[in-house]
Structure formats: C-alpha cells, structure tokens
C-alpha cells in the first residue's frame, strides 16, 4: 500500500472525512487506490528464483554448495557447519561473505 492510499484510509478510519453513506465512503477509498501496471511486470516468481538458485549453485565447488545449502536451507548455524566441514569459524564466515 502506498502512502497516498494509507493516508486516505487513515482519514476514513478516524472519521476525518464526512460521508453521506457507506457507498460514498467505499467509492472514496477505491478512487484513492493507485494502479501501477508496471508493478506486475516487476514481480519475481518462485520459479524464477529457483532457476537463478540452480544456476548459482552449479557454479560453486562442493564445500561452497554445502555451506550455502546447510546455512540457508537446512538453517544450520556456522558452529555446526564448521564441525562438519572441519574448518574454523572464521573461514566459514569468510566463505559465506564471498558467497553473497
């Protein structure tokens, strides 16, 4: 919701605008909505995100893939990952920063 929509709705909720009936109130709210046709074109779908993720993961080496998947998909913290990979916490954090 953009600022203009929010401002109008807030005024309506606080009864700062007088309306003859509820139809007039609804019409005012609907007229205040701003339609942005370009917004629909900017939406990134889940399918697009998955495709990008697969392309990025395919470019990584085995340890980098494991670090990415373990941290972002399996929600493991770096302490657990470092024990599994046999590397220091500093190295794991550095690799994570490089992956970003």
PDB file of N, CA and C in Angstrom, residues 18-96:
ATOM      1  N   UNK A  18     -16.303  13.354   6.036  1.00  0.00           N
ATOM      2  CA  UNK A  18     -17.731  13.106   6.216  1.00  0.00           C
ATOM      3  C   UNK A  18     -18.316  12.498   4.945  1.00  0.00           C
ATOM      4  N   UNK A  19     -19.124  11.470   5.131  1.00  0.00           N
ATOM      5  CA  UNK A  19     -19.741  10.792   4.000  1.00  0.00           C
ATOM      6  C   UNK A  19     -21.245  10.709   4.228  1.00  0.00           C
ATOM      7  N   UNK A  20     -21.983  10.813   3.131  1.00  0.00           N
ATOM      8  CA  UNK A  20     -23.438  10.723   3.215  1.00  0.00           C
ATOM      9  C   UNK A  20     -23.868   9.299   3.546  1.00  0.00           C
ATOM     10  N   UNK A  21     -23.144   8.331   2.967  1.00  0.00           N
ATOM     11  CA  UNK A  21     -23.461   6.925   3.243  1.00  0.00           C
ATOM     12  C   UNK A  21     -22.212   6.078   3.030  1.00  0.00           C
ATOM     13  N   UNK A  22     -22.342   4.772   3.287  1.00  0.00           N
ATOM     14  CA  UNK A  22     -21.181   3.883   3.182  1.00  0.00           C
ATOM     15  C   UNK A  22     -20.737   3.693   1.738  1.00  0.00           C
ATOM     16  N   UNK A  23     -21.675   3.853   0.781  1.00  0.00           N
ATOM     17  CA  UNK A  23     -21.295   3.730  -0.634  1.00  0.00           C
ATOM     18  C   UNK A  23     -20.323   4.841  -1.027  1.00  0.00           C
ATOM     19  N   UNK A  24     -20.607   6.036  -0.562  1.00  0.00           N
ATOM     20  CA  UNK A  24     -19.719   7.167  -0.848  1.00  0.00           C
ATOM     21  C   UNK A  24     -18.345   6.943  -0.215  1.00  0.00           C
ATOM     22  N   UNK A  25     -18.344   6.377   0.980  1.00  0.00           N
ATOM     23  CA  UNK A  25     -17.092   6.077   1.687  1.00  0.00           C
ATOM     24  C   UNK A  25     -16.270   5.054   0.899  1.00  0.00           C
ATOM     25  N   UNK A  26     -16.912   3.982   0.448  1.00  0.00           N
ATOM     26  CA  UNK A  26     -16.227   2.951  -0.337  1.00  0.00           C
ATOM     27  C   UNK A  26     -15.699   3.516  -1.651  1.00  0.00           C
ATOM     28  N   UNK A  27     -16.501   4.360  -2.296  1.00  0.00           N
ATOM     29  CA  UNK A  27     -16.078   4.968  -3.560  1.00  0.00           C
ATOM     30  C   UNK A  27     -14.834   5.829  -3.350  1.00  0.00           C
ATOM     31  N   UNK A  28     -14.790   6.579  -2.279  1.00  0.00           N
ATOM     32  CA  UNK A  28     -13.628   7.424  -1.972  1.00  0.00           C
ATOM     33  C   UNK A  28     -12.382   6.572  -1.779  1.00  0.00           C
ATOM     34  N   UNK A  29     -12.530   5.484  -1.044  1.00  0.00           N
ATOM     35  CA  UNK A  29     -11.382   4.598  -0.808  1.00  0.00           C
ATOM     36  C   UNK A  29     -10.917   3.984  -2.121  1.00  0.00           C
ATOM     37  N   UNK A  30     -11.845   3.476  -2.916  1.00  0.00           N
ATOM     38  CA  UNK A  30     -11.479   2.843  -4.184  1.00  0.00           C
ATOM     39  C   UNK A  30     -10.881   3.839  -5.168  1.00  0.00           C
ATOM     40  N   UNK A  31     -11.386   5.061  -5.183  1.00  0.00           N
ATOM     41  CA  UNK A  31     -10.843   6.088  -6.079  1.00  0.00           C
ATOM     42  C   UNK A  31      -9.433   6.512  -5.678  1.00  0.00           C
ATOM     43  N   UNK A  32      -9.106   6.344  -4.416  1.00  0.00           N
ATOM     44  CA  UNK A  32      -7.788   6.764  -3.948  1.00  0.00           C
ATOM     45  C   UNK A  32      -6.701   5.738  -4.259  1.00  0.00           C
ATOM     46  N   UNK A  33      -7.112   4.535  -4.600  1.00  0.00           N
ATOM     47  CA  UNK A  33      -6.125   3.494  -4.899  1.00  0.00           C
ATOM     48  C   UNK A  33      -5.405   3.834  -6.192  1.00  0.00           C
ATOM     49  N   UNK A  34      -4.101   3.681  -6.172  1.00  0.00           N
ATOM     50  CA  UNK A  34      -3.290   3.977  -7.341  1.00  0.00           C
ATOM     51  C   UNK A  34      -2.928   2.668  -8.018  1.00  0.00           C
ATOM     52  N   UNK A  35      -3.253   2.566  -9.282  1.00  0.00           N
ATOM     53  CA  UNK A  35      -2.943   1.367 -10.048  1.00  0.00           C
ATOM     54  C   UNK A  35      -1.597   1.547 -10.730  1.00  0.00           C
ATOM     55  N   UNK A  36      -0.707   0.598 -10.524  1.00  0.00           N
ATOM     56  CA  UNK A  36       0.612   0.646 -11.131  1.00  0.00           C
ATOM     57  C   UNK A  36       0.791  -0.585 -12.012  1.00  0.00           C
ATOM     58  N   UNK A  37       0.525  -0.462 -13.326  1.00  0.00           N
ATOM     59  CA  UNK A  37       0.609  -1.630 -14.206  1.00  0.00           C
ATOM     60  C   UNK A  37       2.014  -2.197 -14.329  1.00  0.00           C
ATOM     61  N   UNK A  38       3.038  -1.373 -14.158  1.00  0.00           N
ATOM     62  CA  UNK A  38       4.412  -1.859 -14.260  1.00  0.00           C
ATOM     63  C   UNK A  38       4.789  -2.748 -13.085  1.00  0.00           C
ATOM     64  N   UNK A  39       4.078  -2.620 -11.988  1.00  0.00           N
ATOM     65  CA  UNK A  39       4.393  -3.407 -10.794  1.00  0.00           C
ATOM     66  C   UNK A  39       4.271  -4.907 -11.066  1.00  0.00           C
ATOM     67  N   UNK A  40       3.267  -5.310 -11.824  1.00  0.00           N
ATOM     68  CA  UNK A  40       3.066  -6.732 -12.123  1.00  0.00           C
ATOM     69  C   UNK A  40       4.246  -7.299 -12.915  1.00  0.00           C
ATOM     70  N   UNK A  41       4.831  -6.487 -13.751  1.00  0.00           N
ATOM     71  CA  UNK A  41       5.964  -6.939 -14.545  1.00  0.00           C
ATOM     72  C   UNK A  41       7.225  -7.082 -13.697  1.00  0.00           C
ATOM     73  N   UNK A  42       7.289  -6.389 -12.568  1.00  0.00           N
ATOM     74  CA  UNK A  42       8.474  -6.414 -11.726  1.00  0.00           C
ATOM     75  C   UNK A  42       8.457  -7.549 -10.713  1.00  0.00           C
ATOM     76  N   UNK A  43       7.359  -8.239 -10.579  1.00  0.00           N
ATOM     77  CA  UNK A  43       7.247  -9.318  -9.601  1.00  0.00           C
ATOM     78  C   UNK A  43       8.104 -10.505 -10.043  1.00  0.00           C
ATOM     79  N   UNK A  44       8.895 -11.014  -9.134  1.00  0.00           N
ATOM     80  CA  UNK A  44       9.738 -12.171  -9.406  1.00  0.00           C
ATOM     81  C   UNK A  44       9.026 -13.398  -8.851  1.00  0.00           C
ATOM     82  N   UNK A  45       8.830 -14.396  -9.691  1.00  0.00           N
ATOM     83  CA  UNK A  45       8.111 -15.594  -9.275  1.00  0.00           C
ATOM     84  C   UNK A  45       9.039 -16.561  -8.560  1.00  0.00           C
ATOM     85  N   UNK A  46       8.460 -17.508  -7.846  1.00  0.00           N
ATOM     86  CA  UNK A  46       9.241 -18.539  -7.170  1.00  0.00           C
ATOM     87  C   UNK A  46      10.019 -19.368  -8.181  1.00  0.00           C
ATOM     88  N   UNK A  47       9.426 -19.599  -9.332  1.00  0.00           N
ATOM     89  CA  UNK A  47      10.095 -20.376 -10.376  1.00  0.00           C
ATOM     90  C   UNK A  47      11.359 -19.663 -10.846  1.00  0.00           C
ATOM     91  N   UNK A  48      11.302 -18.369 -11.020  1.00  0.00           N
ATOM     92  CA  UNK A  48      12.462 -17.580 -11.435  1.00  0.00           C
ATOM     93  C   UNK A  48      13.560 -17.655 -10.379  1.00  0.00           C
ATOM     94  N   UNK A  49      13.161 -17.570  -9.122  1.00  0.00           N
ATOM     95  CA  UNK A  49      14.133 -17.646  -8.026  1.00  0.00           C
ATOM     96  C   UNK A  49      14.814 -19.006  -8.010  1.00  0.00           C
ATOM     97  N   UNK A  50      14.051 -20.073  -8.194  1.00  0.00           N
ATOM     98  CA  UNK A  50      14.631 -21.426  -8.215  1.00  0.00           C
ATOM     99  C   UNK A  50      15.599 -21.599  -9.375  1.00  0.00           C
ATOM    100  N   UNK A  51      15.250 -21.074 -10.536  1.00  0.00           N
ATOM    101  CA  UNK A  51      16.141 -21.167 -11.699  1.00  0.00           C
ATOM    102  C   UNK A  51      17.454 -20.441 -11.427  1.00  0.00           C
ATOM    103  N   UNK A  52      17.354 -19.237 -10.863  1.00  0.00           N
ATOM    104  CA  UNK A  52      18.569 -18.475 -10.544  1.00  0.00           C
ATOM    105  C   UNK A  52      19.421 -19.203  -9.513  1.00  0.00           C
ATOM    106  N   UNK A  53      18.756 -19.786  -8.506  1.00  0.00           N
ATOM    107  CA  UNK A  53      19.483 -20.503  -7.464  1.00  0.00           C
ATOM    108  C   UNK A  53      20.250 -21.691  -8.059  1.00  0.00           C
ATOM    109  N   UNK A  54      19.610 -22.441  -8.962  1.00  0.00           N
ATOM    110  CA  UNK A  54      20.276 -23.591  -9.575  1.00  0.00           C
ATOM    111  C   UNK A  54      21.479 -23.157 -10.414  1.00  0.00           C
ATOM    112  N   UNK A  55      21.358 -22.067 -11.113  1.00  0.00           N
ATOM    113  CA  UNK A  55      22.477 -21.551 -11.913  1.00  0.00           C
ATOM    114  C   UNK A  55      23.633 -21.156 -11.004  1.00  0.00           C
ATOM    115  N   UNK A  56      23.322 -20.467  -9.925  1.00  0.00           N
ATOM    116  CA  UNK A  56      24.361 -20.033  -8.985  1.00  0.00           C
ATOM    117  C   UNK A  56      25.012 -21.227  -8.304  1.00  0.00           C
ATOM    118  N   UNK A  57      24.198 -22.174  -7.843  1.00  0.00           N
ATOM    119  CA  UNK A  57      24.754 -23.349  -7.146  1.00  0.00           C
ATOM    120  C   UNK A  57      25.615 -24.212  -8.068  1.00  0.00           C
ATOM    121  N   UNK A  58      25.262 -24.278  -9.330  1.00  0.00           N
ATOM    122  CA  UNK A  58      26.041 -25.099 -10.253  1.00  0.00           C
ATOM    123  C   UNK A  58      27.449 -24.539 -10.468  1.00  0.00           C
ATOM    124  N   UNK A  59      27.637 -23.259 -10.208  1.00  0.00           N
ATOM    125  CA  UNK A  59      28.947 -22.630 -10.388  1.00  0.00           C
ATOM    126  C   UNK A  59      29.845 -22.777  -9.156  1.00  0.00           C
ATOM    127  N   UNK A  60      29.299 -23.273  -8.041  1.00  0.00           N
ATOM    128  CA  UNK A  60      30.071 -23.377  -6.797  1.00  0.00           C
ATOM    129  C   UNK A  60      30.765 -24.724  -6.679  1.00  0.00           C
ATOM    130  N   UNK A  61      31.862 -24.748  -5.887  1.00  0.00           N
ATOM    131  CA  UNK A  61      32.511 -26.025  -5.611  1.00  0.00           C
ATOM    132  C   UNK A  61      31.730 -26.759  -4.508  1.00  0.00           C
ATOM    133  N   UNK A  62      32.127 -27.981  -4.196  1.00  0.00           N
ATOM    134  CA  UNK A  62      31.381 -28.836  -3.274  1.00  0.00           C
ATOM    135  C   UNK A  62      31.223 -28.218  -1.874  1.00  0.00           C
ATOM    136  N   UNK A  63      32.321 -27.680  -1.333  1.00  0.00           N
ATOM    137  CA  UNK A  63      32.256 -27.075   0.008  1.00  0.00           C
ATOM    138  C   UNK A  63      31.373 -25.828   0.035  1.00  0.00           C
ATOM    139  N   UNK A  64      31.449 -25.018  -1.010  1.00  0.00           N
ATOM    140  CA  UNK A  64      30.621 -23.820  -1.081  1.00  0.00           C
ATOM    141  C   UNK A  64      29.140 -24.187  -1.182  1.00  0.00           C
ATOM    142  N   UNK A  65      28.839 -25.219  -1.986  1.00  0.00           N
ATOM    143  CA  UNK A  65      27.456 -25.689  -2.098  1.00  0.00           C
ATOM    144  C   UNK A  65      26.942 -26.159  -0.745  1.00  0.00           C
ATOM    145  N   UNK A  66      27.768 -26.939  -0.058  1.00  0.00           N
ATOM    146  CA  UNK A  66      27.351 -27.459   1.244  1.00  0.00           C
ATOM    147  C   UNK A  66      27.105 -26.314   2.224  1.00  0.00           C
ATOM    148  N   UNK A  67      27.997 -25.348   2.240  1.00  0.00           N
ATOM    149  CA  UNK A  67      27.860 -24.202   3.133  1.00  0.00           C
ATOM    150  C   UNK A  67      26.554 -23.455   2.840  1.00  0.00           C
ATOM    151  N   UNK A  68      26.283 -23.216   1.579  1.00  0.00           N
ATOM    152  CA  UNK A  68      25.068 -22.492   1.183  1.00  0.00           C
ATOM    153  C   UNK A  68      23.816 -23.263   1.579  1.00  0.00           C
ATOM    154  N   UNK A  69      23.761 -24.534   1.209  1.00  0.00           N
ATOM    155  CA  UNK A  69      22.571 -25.348   1.476  1.00  0.00           C
ATOM    156  C   UNK A  69      22.373 -25.551   2.973  1.00  0.00           C
ATOM    157  N   UNK A  70      23.455 -25.849   3.694  1.00  0.00           N
ATOM    158  CA  UNK A  70      23.347 -26.077   5.131  1.00  0.00           C
ATOM    159  C   UNK A  70      22.877 -24.821   5.859  1.00  0.00           C
ATOM    160  N   UNK A  71      23.400 -23.681   5.461  1.00  0.00           N
ATOM    161  CA  UNK A  71      23.058 -22.435   6.166  1.00  0.00           C
ATOM    162  C   UNK A  71      21.663 -21.920   5.790  1.00  0.00           C
ATOM    163  N   UNK A  72      21.357 -21.854   4.485  1.00  0.00           N
ATOM    164  CA  UNK A  72      20.110 -21.218   4.053  1.00  0.00           C
ATOM    165  C   UNK A  72      18.910 -22.163   3.992  1.00  0.00           C
ATOM    166  N   UNK A  73      19.143 -23.423   3.648  1.00  0.00           N
ATOM    167  CA  UNK A  73      18.009 -24.332   3.500  1.00  0.00           C
ATOM    168  C   UNK A  73      17.808 -25.227   4.720  1.00  0.00           C
ATOM    169  N   UNK A  74      18.904 -25.661   5.317  1.00  0.00           N
ATOM    170  CA  UNK A  74      18.794 -26.518   6.500  1.00  0.00           C
ATOM    171  C   UNK A  74      18.835 -25.707   7.794  1.00  0.00           C
ATOM    172  N   UNK A  75      19.066 -24.407   7.667  1.00  0.00           N
ATOM    173  CA  UNK A  75      19.068 -23.466   8.800  1.00  0.00           C
ATOM    174  C   UNK A  75      20.050 -23.866   9.907  1.00  0.00           C
ATOM    175  N   UNK A  76      21.214 -24.333   9.494  1.00  0.00           N
ATOM    176  CA  UNK A  76      22.261 -24.653  10.472  1.00  0.00           C
ATOM    177  C   UNK A  76      23.083 -23.403  10.733  1.00  0.00           C
ATOM    178  N   UNK A  77      23.585 -23.294  11.967  1.00  0.00           N
ATOM    179  CA  UNK A  77      24.447 -22.156  12.262  1.00  0.00           C
ATOM    180  C   UNK A  77      25.889 -22.502  11.871  1.00  0.00           C
ATOM    181  N   UNK A  78      26.749 -21.502  11.897  1.00  0.00           N
ATOM    182  CA  UNK A  78      28.123 -21.707  11.441  1.00  0.00           C
ATOM    183  C   UNK A  78      28.900 -22.654  12.350  1.00  0.00           C
ATOM    184  N   UNK A  79      28.545 -22.707  13.610  1.00  0.00           N
ATOM    185  CA  UNK A  79      29.225 -23.607  14.536  1.00  0.00           C
ATOM    186  C   UNK A  79      29.031 -25.058  14.102  1.00  0.00           C
ATOM    187  N   UNK A  80      27.811 -25.418  13.739  1.00  0.00           N
ATOM    188  CA  UNK A  80      27.532 -26.776  13.274  1.00  0.00           C
ATOM    189  C   UNK A  80      28.232 -27.064  11.946  1.00  0.00           C
ATOM    190  N   UNK A  81      28.183 -26.099  11.049  1.00  0.00           N
ATOM    191  CA  UNK A  81      28.790 -26.278   9.727  1.00  0.00           C
ATOM    192  C   UNK A  81      30.297 -26.446   9.832  1.00  0.00           C
ATOM    193  N   UNK A  82      30.937 -25.667  10.713  1.00  0.00           N
ATOM    194  CA  UNK A  82      32.395 -25.761  10.848  1.00  0.00           C
ATOM    195  C   UNK A  82      32.810 -27.122  11.380  1.00  0.00           C
ATOM    196  N   UNK A  83      32.024 -27.693  12.284  1.00  0.00           N
ATOM    197  CA  UNK A  83      32.339 -29.043  12.794  1.00  0.00           C
ATOM    198  C   UNK A  83      32.235 -30.075  11.683  1.00  0.00           C
ATOM    199  N   UNK A  84      31.220 -29.960  10.847  1.00  0.00           N
ATOM    200  CA  UNK A  84      31.016 -30.920   9.767  1.00  0.00           C
ATOM    201  C   UNK A  84      32.069 -30.798   8.670  1.00  0.00           C
ATOM    202  N   UNK A  85      32.480 -29.575   8.370  1.00  0.00           N
ATOM    203  CA  UNK A  85      33.467 -29.368   7.311  1.00  0.00           C
ATOM    204  C   UNK A  85      34.904 -29.441   7.827  1.00  0.00           C
ATOM    205  N   UNK A  86      35.081 -29.331   9.131  1.00  0.00           N
ATOM    206  CA  UNK A  86      36.424 -29.359   9.703  1.00  0.00           C
ATOM    207  C   UNK A  86      37.216 -28.095   9.415  1.00  0.00           C
ATOM    208  N   UNK A  87      36.537 -26.958   9.409  1.00  0.00           N
ATOM    209  CA  UNK A  87      37.198 -25.679   9.176  1.00  0.00           C
ATOM    210  C   UNK A  87      36.904 -24.760  10.353  1.00  0.00           C
ATOM    211  N   UNK A  88      37.652 -23.660  10.433  1.00  0.00           N
ATOM    212  CA  UNK A  88      37.436 -22.726  11.539  1.00  0.00           C
ATOM    213  C   UNK A  88      36.205 -21.865  11.268  1.00  0.00           C
ATOM    214  N   UNK A  89      35.706 -21.280  12.336  1.00  0.00           N
ATOM    215  CA  UNK A  89      34.535 -20.409  12.237  1.00  0.00           C
ATOM    216  C   UNK A  89      34.841 -19.210  11.343  1.00  0.00           C
ATOM    217  N   UNK A  90      36.043 -18.678  11.460  1.00  0.00           N
ATOM    218  CA  UNK A  90      36.448 -17.519  10.658  1.00  0.00           C
ATOM    219  C   UNK A  90      36.426 -17.849   9.169  1.00  0.00           C
ATOM    220  N   UNK A  91      36.937 -19.029   8.815  1.00  0.00           N
ATOM    221  CA  UNK A  91      36.955 -19.448   7.413  1.00  0.00           C
ATOM    222  C   UNK A  91      35.527 -19.610   6.896  1.00  0.00           C
ATOM    223  N   UNK A  92      34.654 -20.196   7.708  1.00  0.00           N
ATOM    224  CA  UNK A  92      33.267 -20.380   7.300  1.00  0.00           C
ATOM    225  C   UNK A  92      32.581 -19.033   7.074  1.00  0.00           C
ATOM    226  N   UNK A  93      32.790 -18.091   7.971  1.00  0.00           N
ATOM    227  CA  UNK A  93      32.184 -16.760   7.809  1.00  0.00           C
ATOM    228  C   UNK A  93      32.732 -16.056   6.568  1.00  0.00           C
ATOM    229  N   UNK A  94      34.034 -16.210   6.342  1.00  0.00           N
ATOM    230  CA  UNK A  94      34.649 -15.580   5.168  1.00  0.00           C
ATOM    231  C   UNK A  94      34.067 -16.154   3.882  1.00  0.00           C
ATOM    232  N   UNK A  95      33.945 -17.477   3.816  1.00  0.00           N
ATOM    233  CA  UNK A  95      33.344 -18.116   2.637  1.00  0.00           C
ATOM    234  C   UNK A  95      31.911 -17.680   2.445  1.00  0.00           C
ATOM    235  N   UNK A  96      31.197 -17.535   3.546  1.00  0.00           N
ATOM    236  CA  UNK A  96      29.809 -17.084   3.474  1.00  0.00           C
ATOM    237  C   UNK A  96      29.728 -15.681   2.888  1.00  0.00           C
TER     238      UNK A  96
END
